[in-house]
mmCIF file of C-alpha atoms in Angstrom:
data_model
loop_
_atom_site.group_PDB
_atom_site.id
_atom_site.type_symbol
_atom_site.label_atom_id
_atom_site.label_comp_id
_atom_site.label_asym_id
_atom_site.label_seq_id
_atom_site.Cartn_x
_atom_site.Cartn_y
_atom_site.Cartn_z
ATOM 1 C CA LYS A 1082 -58.189 201.237 191.696
ATOM 2 C CA PRO A 1083 -56.235 202.586 194.713
ATOM 3 C CA LEU A 1084 -53.038 201.290 193.089
ATOM 4 C CA LEU A 1085 -53.932 203.193 189.912
ATOM 5 C CA LYS A 1086 -54.574 206.422 191.797
ATOM 6 C CA THR A 1087 -51.293 206.125 193.683
ATOM 7 C CA SER A 1088 -49.369 205.358 190.495
ATOM 8 C CA ILE A 1089 -50.967 208.301 188.682
ATOM 9 C CA LYS A 1090 -50.102 210.549 191.607
ATOM 10 C CA LEU A 1091 -46.444 209.446 191.505
ATOM 11 C CA TRP A 1092 -46.310 209.690 187.701
ATOM 12 C CA SER A 1093 -47.744 213.209 187.650
ATOM 13 C CA ALA A 1094 -46.176 214.480 190.849
ATOM 14 C CA PRO A 1095 -44.830 218.029 190.991
ATOM 15 C CA LEU A 1096 -42.528 218.769 188.160
ATOM 16 C CA ASP A 1097 -39.359 217.464 189.756
ATOM 17 C CA THR A 1098 -36.684 216.780 187.130
ATOM 18 C CA SER A 1099 -34.110 215.131 189.384
ATOM 19 C CA GLU A 1100 -32.677 211.866 188.102
ATOM 20 C CA GLU A 1101 -34.012 209.934 191.106
ATOM 21 C CA TYR A 1102 -37.552 211.146 190.653
ATOM 22 C CA ASN A 1103 -37.515 210.482 186.920
ATOM 23 C CA ALA A 1104 -36.866 206.827 187.776
ATOM 24 C CA VAL A 1105 -39.898 206.870 190.102
ATOM 25 C CA ARG A 1106 -41.989 208.519 187.386
ATOM 26 C CA LEU A 1107 -40.951 205.864 184.856
ATOM 27 C CA GLN A 1108 -41.703 202.993 187.236
ATOM 28 C CA ALA A 1109 -45.103 204.496 188.029
ATOM 29 C CA PHE A 1110 -45.922 204.705 184.321
ATOM 30 C CA LEU A 1111 -44.845 201.118 183.738
ATOM 31 C CA ARG A 1112 -47.188 200.034 186.539
ATOM 32 C CA ILE A 1113 -50.033 202.114 185.036
ATOM 33 C CA ARG A 1114 -49.456 200.533 181.629
ATOM 34 C CA GLN A 1115 -49.321 197.051 183.131
ATOM 35 C CA LEU A 1116 -52.617 197.664 184.915
ATOM 36 C CA ALA A 1117 -54.217 198.983 181.721
ATOM 37 C CA ILE A 1118 -53.191 195.865 179.812
ATOM 38 C CA THR A 1119 -53.923 193.208 182.433
ATOM 39 C CA GLN A 1120 -57.133 194.413 184.081
ATOM 40 C CA PRO A 1121 -60.570 193.692 182.591
ATOM 41 C CA TYR A 1122 -62.192 196.128 180.156
ATOM 42 C CA PRO A 1123 -63.694 199.012 182.102
ATOM 43 C CA PHE A 1124 -60.404 199.585 183.920
ATOM 44 C CA ILE A 1125 -58.704 201.136 180.891
ATOM 45 C CA GLU A 1126 -61.398 203.827 180.900
ATOM 46 C CA ASP A 1127 -60.188 204.981 184.322
ATOM 47 C CA VAL A 1128 -56.554 204.818 183.188
ATOM 48 C CA LEU A 1129 -57.207 207.024 180.165
ATOM 49 C CA LYS A 1130 -59.307 209.526 182.085
ATOM 50 C CA LEU A 1131 -57.012 209.900 185.097
ATOM 51 C CA SER A 1132 -53.841 210.096 183.012
ATOM 52 C CA TYR A 1133 -55.186 212.867 180.756
ATOM 53 C CA LEU A 1134 -56.654 214.882 183.630
ATOM 54 C CA SER A 1135 -53.379 214.732 185.545
ATOM 55 C CA TYR A 1136 -51.497 215.800 182.400
ATOM 56 C CA ALA A 1137 -53.862 218.727 181.887
ATOM 57 C CA LYS A 1138 -53.449 219.732 185.518
ATOM 58 C CA ARG A 1139 -49.645 219.669 185.260
ATOM 59 C CA SER A 1140 -49.534 221.427 181.896
ATOM 60 C CA LYS A 1141 -50.846 224.543 183.585
ATOM 61 C CA PHE A 1142 -47.294 225.087 184.867
ATOM 62 C CA GLY A 1143 -45.620 224.656 181.444
ATOM 63 C CA THR A 1144 -44.942 228.326 180.753
ATOM 64 C CA ALA A 1145 -42.225 229.831 178.589
ATOM 65 C CA SER A 1146 -40.239 230.928 181.656
ATOM 66 C CA GLY A 1147 -40.039 227.390 183.031
ATOM 67 C CA VAL A 1148 -39.465 225.693 179.711
ATOM 68 C CA SER A 1149 -36.093 224.164 180.613
ATOM 69 C CA SER A 1150 -37.349 222.496 183.782
ATOM 70 C CA VAL A 1151 -40.985 221.734 182.949
ATOM 71 C CA LEU A 1152 -40.983 220.861 179.262
ATOM 72 C CA PRO A 1153 -39.001 217.580 179.539
ATOM 73 C CA THR A 1154 -41.438 216.308 182.172
ATOM 74 C CA LEU A 1155 -44.476 217.323 180.128
ATOM 75 C CA THR A 1156 -42.953 215.729 177.038
ATOM 76 C CA PHE A 1157 -42.399 212.484 178.944
ATOM 77 C CA MET A 1158 -45.939 212.552 180.310
ATOM 78 C CA GLY A 1159 -47.300 213.271 176.836
ATOM 79 C CA ASN A 1160 -45.375 210.347 175.355
ATOM 80 C CA CYS A 1161 -46.761 208.106 178.084
ATOM 81 C CA ILE A 1162 -50.310 209.199 177.324
ATOM 82 C CA VAL A 1163 -49.770 208.586 173.617
ATOM 83 C CA GLU A 1164 -48.709 205.042 174.459
ATOM 84 C CA LEU A 1165 -51.715 204.490 176.729
ATOM 85 C CA TYR A 1166 -54.141 205.795 174.106
ATOM 86 C CA SER A 1167 -52.600 203.395 171.566
ATOM 87 C CA LEU A 1168 -53.591 200.351 173.619
ATOM 88 C CA ASP A 1169 -57.335 200.369 172.901
ATOM 89 C CA TYR A 1170 -58.668 202.515 170.063
ATOM 90 C CA ALA A 1171 -62.346 202.058 170.941
ATOM 91 C CA SER A 1172 -61.940 203.450 174.465
ATOM 92 C CA SER A 1173 -59.418 206.002 173.265
ATOM 93 C CA TYR A 1174 -61.846 207.328 170.671
ATOM 94 C CA GLN A 1175 -64.509 207.992 173.294
ATOM 95 C CA HIS A 1176 -62.124 209.855 175.587
ATOM 96 C CA THR A 1177 -60.411 211.740 172.787
ATOM 97 C CA PHE A 1178 -63.788 212.823 171.403
ATOM 98 C CA VAL A 1179 -64.889 214.168 174.798
ATOM 99 C CA TYR A 1180 -61.683 216.087 175.496
ATOM 100 C CA VAL A 1181 -61.315 217.461 171.960
ATOM 101 C CA ARG A 1182 -64.935 218.586 172.172
ATOM 102 C CA GLN A 1183 -64.111 220.315 175.453
ATOM 103 C CA LEU A 1184 -61.278 222.219 173.749
ATOM 104 C CA ALA A 1185 -63.656 223.150 170.925
ATOM 105 C CA LEU A 1186 -66.238 224.461 173.411
ATOM 106 C CA HIS A 1187 -63.609 226.667 175.067
ATOM 107 C CA LEU A 1188 -62.663 228.009 171.640
ATOM 108 C CA ARG A 1189 -66.291 228.609 170.657
ATOM 109 C CA SER A 1190 -66.886 230.458 173.910
ATOM 110 C CA ALA A 1191 -63.837 232.646 173.243
ATOM 111 C CA LEU A 1192 -65.014 233.377 169.696
ATOM 112 C CA MET A 1193 -68.580 234.205 170.734
ATOM 113 C CA LYS A 1194 -68.023 236.235 173.893
ATOM 114 C CA GLN A 1195 -64.658 237.871 173.118
ATOM 115 C CA THR A 1196 -64.008 238.641 176.799
ATOM 116 C CA PRO A 1197 -60.547 238.561 178.364
ATOM 117 C CA GLU A 1198 -61.531 235.568 180.526
ATOM 118 C CA THR A 1199 -62.781 233.438 177.648
ATOM 119 C CA ARG A 1200 -59.827 234.327 175.436
ATOM 120 C CA GLY A 1201 -57.484 233.642 178.348
ATOM 121 C CA ALA A 1202 -58.855 230.107 178.605
ATOM 122 C CA VAL A 1203 -57.693 229.483 175.024
ATOM 123 C CA LEU A 1204 -54.596 231.680 174.831
ATOM 124 C CA CYS A 1205 -52.744 229.901 177.629
ATOM 125 C CA TRP A 1206 -50.030 227.275 177.832
ATOM 126 C CA GLN A 1207 -52.360 224.660 179.274
ATOM 127 C CA TYR A 1208 -54.592 224.823 176.191
ATOM 128 C CA VAL A 1209 -51.589 224.694 173.834
ATOM 129 C CA HIS A 1210 -50.086 221.685 175.642
ATOM 130 C CA CYS A 1211 -53.407 219.823 175.587
ATOM 131 C CA LEU A 1212 -53.849 220.564 171.897
ATOM 132 C CA LYS A 1213 -50.305 219.384 171.237
ATOM 133 C CA LEU A 1214 -51.049 216.173 173.132
ATOM 134 C CA TRP A 1215 -54.121 215.354 171.024
ATOM 135 C CA VAL A 1216 -52.185 215.998 167.838
ATOM 136 C CA ALA A 1217 -49.519 213.555 169.064
ATOM 137 C CA VAL A 1218 -52.149 210.935 169.973
ATOM 138 C CA LEU A 1219 -53.816 211.171 166.566
ATOM 139 C CA CYS A 1220 -50.475 211.087 164.732
ATOM 140 C CA ALA A 1221 -49.416 207.997 166.684
ATOM 141 C CA CYS A 1222 -52.703 206.278 165.901
ATOM 142 C CA ALA A 1223 -52.298 207.113 162.212
ATOM 143 C CA GLY A 1224 -48.732 205.761 162.329
ATOM 144 C CA ASN A 1225 -49.922 202.558 163.967
ATOM 145 C CA ILE A 1226 -52.643 202.234 161.334
ATOM 146 C CA ALA A 1227 -50.059 202.480 158.562
ATOM 147 C CA MET A 1228 -47.862 199.850 160.226
ATOM 148 C CA ASP A 1229 -50.812 197.493 160.831
ATOM 149 C CA GLY A 1230 -51.856 197.884 157.190
ATOM 150 C CA LYS A 1231 -48.403 196.859 155.981
ATOM 151 C CA LEU A 1232 -48.305 193.924 158.385
ATOM 152 C CA GLY A 1233 -51.852 192.803 157.629
ATOM 153 C CA GLY A 1234 -53.678 193.944 160.775
ATOM 154 C CA GLY A 1235 -57.198 192.756 161.501
ATOM 155 C CA ALA A 1236 -60.288 194.405 160.050
ATOM 156 C CA GLY A 1237 -61.710 195.217 163.501
ATOM 157 C CA LYS A 1238 -58.599 197.132 164.391
ATOM 158 C CA ASP A 1239 -58.900 199.104 161.121
ATOM 159 C CA ASP A 1240 -62.474 200.146 161.972
ATOM 160 C CA GLU A 1241 -61.430 201.365 165.409
ATOM 161 C CA ALA A 1242 -58.476 203.206 163.905
ATOM 162 C CA ALA A 1243 -60.749 204.843 161.332
ATOM 163 C CA MET A 1244 -62.795 206.241 164.218
ATOM 164 C CA MET A 1245 -59.637 207.825 165.640
ATOM 165 C CA ARG A 1246 -58.762 209.140 162.179
ATOM 166 C CA SER A 1247 -62.144 210.884 162.047
ATOM 167 C CA LEU A 1248 -60.987 213.202 164.848
ATOM 168 C CA VAL A 1249 -58.188 214.703 162.751
ATOM 169 C CA TYR A 1250 -60.521 217.201 161.090
ATOM 170 C CA PRO A 1251 -61.979 218.636 164.341
ATOM 171 C CA VAL A 1252 -58.494 219.013 165.838
ATOM 172 C CA THR A 1253 -57.323 220.782 162.682
ATOM 173 C CA GLU A 1254 -60.283 223.155 162.856
ATOM 174 C CA ILE A 1255 -59.532 223.902 166.520
ATOM 175 C CA ILE A 1256 -55.928 224.723 165.638
ATOM 176 C CA LEU A 1257 -57.054 227.049 162.863
ATOM 177 C CA GLY A 1258 -59.558 228.662 165.217
ATOM 178 C CA VAL A 1259 -56.859 229.342 167.799
ATOM 179 C CA VAL A 1260 -54.630 230.855 165.116
ATOM 180 C CA ARG A 1261 -57.444 233.179 163.984
ATOM 181 C CA LEU A 1262 -58.733 234.052 167.461
ATOM 182 C CA VAL A 1263 -56.720 237.232 168.030
ATOM 183 C CA PRO A 1264 -55.079 238.418 164.799
ATOM 184 C CA VAL A 1265 -52.424 240.703 166.289
ATOM 185 C CA ALA A 1266 -48.630 240.498 166.150
ATOM 186 C CA ARG A 1267 -48.397 239.887 169.902
ATOM 187 C CA PHE A 1268 -49.687 236.317 169.434
ATOM 188 C CA VAL A 1269 -47.367 235.278 166.597
ATOM 189 C CA PRO A 1270 -45.454 232.868 168.907
ATOM 190 C CA LEU A 1271 -48.756 231.151 169.767
ATOM 191 C CA ARG A 1272 -49.517 230.783 166.051
ATOM 192 C CA LEU A 1273 -46.090 229.260 165.474
ATOM 193 C CA HIS A 1274 -46.723 226.756 168.266
ATOM 194 C CA CYS A 1275 -50.042 225.853 166.647
ATOM 195 C CA VAL A 1276 -48.487 225.448 163.213
ATOM 196 C CA ARG A 1277 -45.761 223.231 164.607
#
């Protein structure tokens, strides 16, 4: 577990885009993936949890002003998380359900209270990046399902994949809720991000 924490820390370190640090980030991810595959079952739970929480923490800094320096790192981290969540659908479903539910609770709070603080929790880059990540995870799982179906994947894998597929509707509803949250022209760019 200490090796996992150190690898996660190196993988999600401050958003340094230098070529040397990108190599460190890649090596740290490869170690994380190797640990997730080789360690016994409950270990992947820690991998999924720590990787998403570190992504969410770093996505706070992914603003429009820093898009050229921050976005490539967040995209790389997001792609890594998509790969990790494709390793074990049963564990991935549990974590995805919890974190998508958390996004839905933030949205419900913003809809019910209509205060600047609650709306700010939804109308921020961190929320948009996290939503984008879950869309990517679910799309990748659906793509893997289609490939497994063509190649004759096992029935157990199909059941686990169907659980992941069941989360598409809640994520879609969250996206629509964000789009409808504040219907003014000022938030048109946010709506375009959600539609994308």
